[in-house]
Amino acid sequence: MKKFIVLLFLLISVQLYGKGLLGDTLRAKVQKHLFIGLKYAPGFVMQTSNFFRGYNENSAPIDHNYSGTIILGWQSYGDREWEQYYGYPAYGIGFYTATYPGESGELGKPVALYGFFRGPFKRFNKVALNYTVGLGLTYNWKPYDPVTNPFNTVIGSKETVYIEFGTNVSVPLSKHFELVAGGQFNHFSNGSLKKPNKGINLVAPFVQLNYQFNERPEFKWQPPAPISKIWETNLAVGYGVKQLQLDISKMPGVSPWNDKLFNACNLSLNFQRPVSHIVKAGFGTDVVYDETFNTTLAFDEQNNPYKVHGNFWDGISLGFFGSAEFYLNRFAVWTQLGYYVIRKNDNEDGHKLYQVVGLKFFFHKNTFAAIGLRATQFSNADYIAWTIGHRIKWTRKSR
């Protein structure tokens, strides 16, 4: 809390100093709509594991946390066409840190670096009702260890993804200061890259104070272009790795988690078309190979695990999905909600309902790289898929 107060003091000092050195140098080198901000969020820990319910070193529930975030962002005003389509959003990066009172160091001292995007649901004159999404990486967790940290079954690695969804209200306080207040949901997971991985879910109210270096100009508006009605096909291949929990019922003293990595890959075919200037909707199919479905672990004489492969076709799943893609210049955020019509269901990941959320970047006109989190039952991380794909647009000639 003391650090947060110091940072708040520094933020206020910026306004007093802004017309001096900052006015001569920083303003000349960066975009004119740059702002910095500080956010404070007292959170509630969702009780999704026995570790948080009290099965920990202190034998007490862990039900709240405190976090602070330093934000560097840009407020758009319509300089580019897509800014108007998204309602003049703000975007940038955040540096997040958090503490968990009541725990004795079993979680570590996490810090995160992430990108965020804040757009309005509705603007009321100068006040706006917004949504916020954020995605990044979290570091400095203290992971599970069967000897030194045996109770922590929520995080199995030092690094996880950082995911944020929120709603808020933004109110200008002056020509430079802005107040943002609302609520957010945070999720931390490594996508089953290293187990245990029950993950951490937080719900938190927050308050945020922003300082914009230049005075706010008026929003620019121009008549929007017609919405494209062209269908497109996306063909993509993804690859990831995951771990599998062991059956140790007959092996006392052996950790249920190990360092063996299992392969997972998917081939996806997606058909979609724009339904607005910022959203594409469609449908498609997934063929997934998951090594955990056709492979078991056995143990040698030293209790070291090794893989035993079974029928290849037991590892194959077939799913169908509906999709939505939010596109922004060369970037796109895509989501899928699907159902496996063929899937072996005798292990911990054998659920039929699945979800995908990810980020695309078109490094060539129609070729993209992507990273996506595949999950089941809206709560179980399956694996993180690193993806390469290509888009084909259906022109009149191709019909």
Short mmCIF file of N, CA and C in Angstrom, two decimals, residues 36-104:
data_model
loop_
_atom_site.label_atom_id
_atom_site.label_comp_id
_atom_site.label_asym_id
_atom_site.label_seq_id
_atom_site.Cartn_x
_atom_site.Cartn_y
_atom_site.Cartn_z
N ILE A 36 -0.71 8.08 -18.69
CA ILE A 36 -0.26 7.11 -17.70
C ILE A 36 -1.35 7.00 -16.64
N GLY A 37 -1.37 5.86 -15.95
CA GLY A 37 -2.40 5.65 -14.95
C GLY A 37 -1.95 4.73 -13.85
N LEU A 38 -2.66 4.79 -12.74
CA LEU A 38 -2.46 3.90 -11.60
C LEU A 38 -3.79 3.28 -11.23
N LYS A 39 -3.77 1.98 -11.00
CA LYS A 39 -5.00 1.26 -10.66
C LYS A 39 -4.80 0.47 -9.38
N TYR A 40 -5.80 0.52 -8.51
CA TYR A 40 -5.78 -0.25 -7.27
C TYR A 40 -7.02 -1.12 -7.23
N ALA A 41 -6.84 -2.43 -6.91
CA ALA A 41 -7.95 -3.37 -6.93
C ALA A 41 -7.87 -4.32 -5.75
N PRO A 42 -8.77 -4.20 -4.75
CA PRO A 42 -8.87 -5.20 -3.69
C PRO A 42 -9.75 -6.35 -4.17
N GLY A 43 -9.18 -7.52 -4.34
CA GLY A 43 -9.89 -8.61 -5.01
C GLY A 43 -10.40 -9.69 -4.08
N PHE A 44 -11.31 -10.49 -4.63
CA PHE A 44 -11.86 -11.66 -3.95
C PHE A 44 -11.41 -12.90 -4.72
N VAL A 45 -10.84 -13.87 -4.00
CA VAL A 45 -10.34 -15.09 -4.62
C VAL A 45 -11.49 -16.10 -4.71
N MET A 46 -11.80 -16.53 -5.91
CA MET A 46 -12.84 -17.53 -6.09
C MET A 46 -12.36 -18.86 -5.52
N GLN A 47 -13.20 -19.50 -4.71
CA GLN A 47 -12.81 -20.71 -3.98
C GLN A 47 -12.96 -21.95 -4.86
N THR A 48 -12.06 -22.05 -5.84
CA THR A 48 -12.15 -23.13 -6.83
C THR A 48 -11.24 -24.31 -6.52
N SER A 49 -10.52 -24.27 -5.40
CA SER A 49 -9.64 -25.39 -5.04
C SER A 49 -9.55 -25.50 -3.53
N ASN A 50 -9.17 -26.68 -3.07
CA ASN A 50 -9.01 -26.91 -1.63
C ASN A 50 -7.91 -26.05 -1.04
N PHE A 51 -6.92 -25.69 -1.85
CA PHE A 51 -5.84 -24.83 -1.37
C PHE A 51 -6.39 -23.52 -0.86
N PHE A 52 -7.30 -22.91 -1.60
CA PHE A 52 -7.89 -21.64 -1.17
C PHE A 52 -8.91 -21.84 -0.06
N ARG A 53 -9.51 -23.00 0.02
CA ARG A 53 -10.52 -23.25 1.06
C ARG A 53 -9.91 -23.51 2.42
N GLY A 54 -8.59 -23.72 2.48
CA GLY A 54 -7.95 -23.92 3.77
C GLY A 54 -6.96 -25.06 3.82
N TYR A 55 -6.87 -25.85 2.75
CA TYR A 55 -5.89 -26.93 2.75
C TYR A 55 -4.55 -26.37 2.28
N ASN A 56 -3.92 -25.60 3.20
CA ASN A 56 -2.65 -24.95 2.91
C ASN A 56 -1.81 -24.93 4.17
N GLU A 57 -0.67 -24.29 4.12
CA GLU A 57 0.27 -24.32 5.24
C GLU A 57 -0.31 -23.71 6.50
N ASN A 58 -1.15 -22.67 6.35
CA ASN A 58 -1.75 -22.01 7.51
C ASN A 58 -3.07 -22.62 7.94
N SER A 59 -3.57 -23.59 7.18
CA SER A 59 -4.88 -24.21 7.46
C SER A 59 -5.98 -23.16 7.61
N ALA A 60 -5.95 -22.15 6.73
CA ALA A 60 -6.92 -21.06 6.76
C ALA A 60 -7.29 -20.68 5.34
N PRO A 61 -8.53 -20.26 5.11
CA PRO A 61 -8.93 -19.86 3.76
C PRO A 61 -8.13 -18.66 3.25
N ILE A 62 -7.87 -18.66 1.96
CA ILE A 62 -7.27 -17.51 1.27
C ILE A 62 -8.35 -16.96 0.35
N ASP A 63 -8.97 -15.86 0.76
CA ASP A 63 -10.16 -15.40 0.04
C ASP A 63 -10.07 -13.98 -0.50
N HIS A 64 -8.93 -13.31 -0.36
CA HIS A 64 -8.82 -11.96 -0.91
C HIS A 64 -7.37 -11.65 -1.28
N ASN A 65 -7.21 -10.63 -2.11
CA ASN A 65 -5.88 -10.17 -2.48
C ASN A 65 -5.93 -8.67 -2.76
N TYR A 66 -4.76 -8.07 -2.91
CA TYR A 66 -4.65 -6.65 -3.24
C TYR A 66 -3.69 -6.52 -4.41
N SER A 67 -4.05 -5.71 -5.38
CA SER A 67 -3.18 -5.53 -6.54
C SER A 67 -3.08 -4.07 -6.92
N GLY A 68 -1.94 -3.72 -7.49
CA GLY A 68 -1.71 -2.39 -8.04
C GLY A 68 -1.15 -2.51 -9.44
N THR A 69 -1.51 -1.58 -10.32
CA THR A 69 -1.09 -1.64 -11.72
C THR A 69 -0.65 -0.26 -12.19
N ILE A 70 0.49 -0.22 -12.86
CA ILE A 70 0.95 0.99 -13.55
C ILE A 70 0.59 0.83 -15.03
N ILE A 71 -0.03 1.84 -15.60
CA ILE A 71 -0.56 1.75 -16.96
C ILE A 71 0.07 2.82 -17.85
N LEU A 72 0.46 2.41 -19.04
CA LEU A 72 0.91 3.33 -20.09
C LEU A 72 0.01 3.10 -21.29
N GLY A 73 -0.75 4.13 -21.68
CA GLY A 73 -1.73 3.90 -22.73
C GLY A 73 -1.90 5.07 -23.67
N TRP A 74 -2.73 4.84 -24.68
CA TRP A 74 -3.06 5.86 -25.68
C TRP A 74 -4.58 5.92 -25.83
N GLN A 75 -5.11 7.11 -25.80
CA GLN A 75 -6.52 7.33 -26.04
C GLN A 75 -6.71 7.75 -27.49
N SER A 76 -7.50 6.98 -28.23
CA SER A 76 -7.71 7.30 -29.65
C SER A 76 -8.81 8.36 -29.80
N TYR A 77 -8.73 9.09 -30.91
CA TYR A 77 -9.71 10.14 -31.19
C TYR A 77 -10.18 10.13 -32.64
N GLY A 78 -9.95 9.02 -33.33
CA GLY A 78 -10.44 8.92 -34.70
C GLY A 78 -9.43 9.25 -35.77
N ASP A 79 -8.15 9.25 -35.43
CA ASP A 79 -7.12 9.50 -36.44
C ASP A 79 -7.10 8.41 -37.51
N ARG A 80 -7.50 7.19 -37.12
CA ARG A 80 -7.59 6.08 -38.06
C ARG A 80 -9.01 5.54 -38.08
N GLU A 81 -9.37 4.93 -39.19
CA GLU A 81 -10.77 4.54 -39.41
C GLU A 81 -11.26 3.55 -38.35
N TRP A 82 -10.43 2.56 -37.99
CA TRP A 82 -10.87 1.55 -37.05
C TRP A 82 -11.16 2.13 -35.68
N GLU A 83 -10.52 3.24 -35.32
CA GLU A 83 -10.77 3.86 -34.01
C GLU A 83 -12.22 4.31 -33.90
N GLN A 84 -12.77 4.82 -34.98
CA GLN A 84 -14.18 5.21 -34.98
C GLN A 84 -15.08 4.00 -34.84
N TYR A 85 -14.75 2.89 -35.51
CA TYR A 85 -15.58 1.69 -35.45
C TYR A 85 -15.65 1.12 -34.04
N TYR A 86 -14.56 1.24 -33.29
CA TYR A 86 -14.53 0.73 -31.91
C TYR A 86 -14.96 1.78 -30.90
N GLY A 87 -15.46 2.92 -31.34
CA GLY A 87 -15.96 3.94 -30.42
C GLY A 87 -14.87 4.73 -29.73
N TYR A 88 -13.72 4.90 -30.40
CA TYR A 88 -12.59 5.67 -29.87
C TYR A 88 -12.05 5.02 -28.58
N PRO A 89 -11.43 3.85 -28.72
CA PRO A 89 -10.96 3.11 -27.54
C PRO A 89 -9.64 3.63 -27.01
N ALA A 90 -9.28 3.14 -25.83
CA ALA A 90 -7.94 3.33 -25.25
C ALA A 90 -7.24 1.98 -25.25
N TYR A 91 -5.93 2.00 -25.39
CA TYR A 91 -5.17 0.75 -25.42
C TYR A 91 -3.76 1.03 -24.96
N GLY A 92 -3.06 -0.04 -24.53
CA GLY A 92 -1.69 0.15 -24.06
C GLY A 92 -1.19 -1.06 -23.31
N ILE A 93 -0.28 -0.83 -22.36
CA ILE A 93 0.32 -1.90 -21.58
C ILE A 93 0.16 -1.61 -20.09
N GLY A 94 0.18 -2.67 -19.30
CA GLY A 94 0.08 -2.53 -17.86
C GLY A 94 1.12 -3.38 -17.16
N PHE A 95 1.59 -2.89 -16.01
CA PHE A 95 2.52 -3.64 -15.15
C PHE A 95 1.79 -3.89 -13.84
N TYR A 96 1.51 -5.17 -13.54
CA TYR A 96 0.64 -5.58 -12.45
C TYR A 96 1.44 -6.30 -11.37
N THR A 97 1.11 -6.04 -10.12
CA THR A 97 1.69 -6.79 -9.00
C THR A 97 0.61 -7.01 -7.95
N ALA A 98 0.71 -8.11 -7.21
CA ALA A 98 -0.35 -8.47 -6.27
C ALA A 98 0.21 -9.18 -5.05
N THR A 99 -0.53 -9.10 -3.96
CA THR A 99 -0.23 -9.84 -2.73
C THR A 99 -1.49 -10.58 -2.29
N TYR A 100 -1.28 -11.67 -1.54
CA TYR A 100 -2.38 -12.48 -1.04
C TYR A 100 -2.26 -12.57 0.48
N PRO A 101 -2.87 -11.65 1.22
CA PRO A 101 -2.81 -11.72 2.68
C PRO A 101 -3.39 -13.04 3.18
N GLY A 102 -2.78 -13.59 4.20
CA GLY A 102 -3.28 -14.83 4.76
C GLY A 102 -2.54 -16.06 4.29
N GLU A 103 -1.70 -15.91 3.26
CA GLU A 103 -0.90 -17.07 2.84
C GLU A 103 0.56 -16.82 3.21
N SER A 104 1.28 -17.88 3.41
CA SER A 104 2.63 -17.79 3.97
C SER A 104 3.71 -17.93 2.91
#
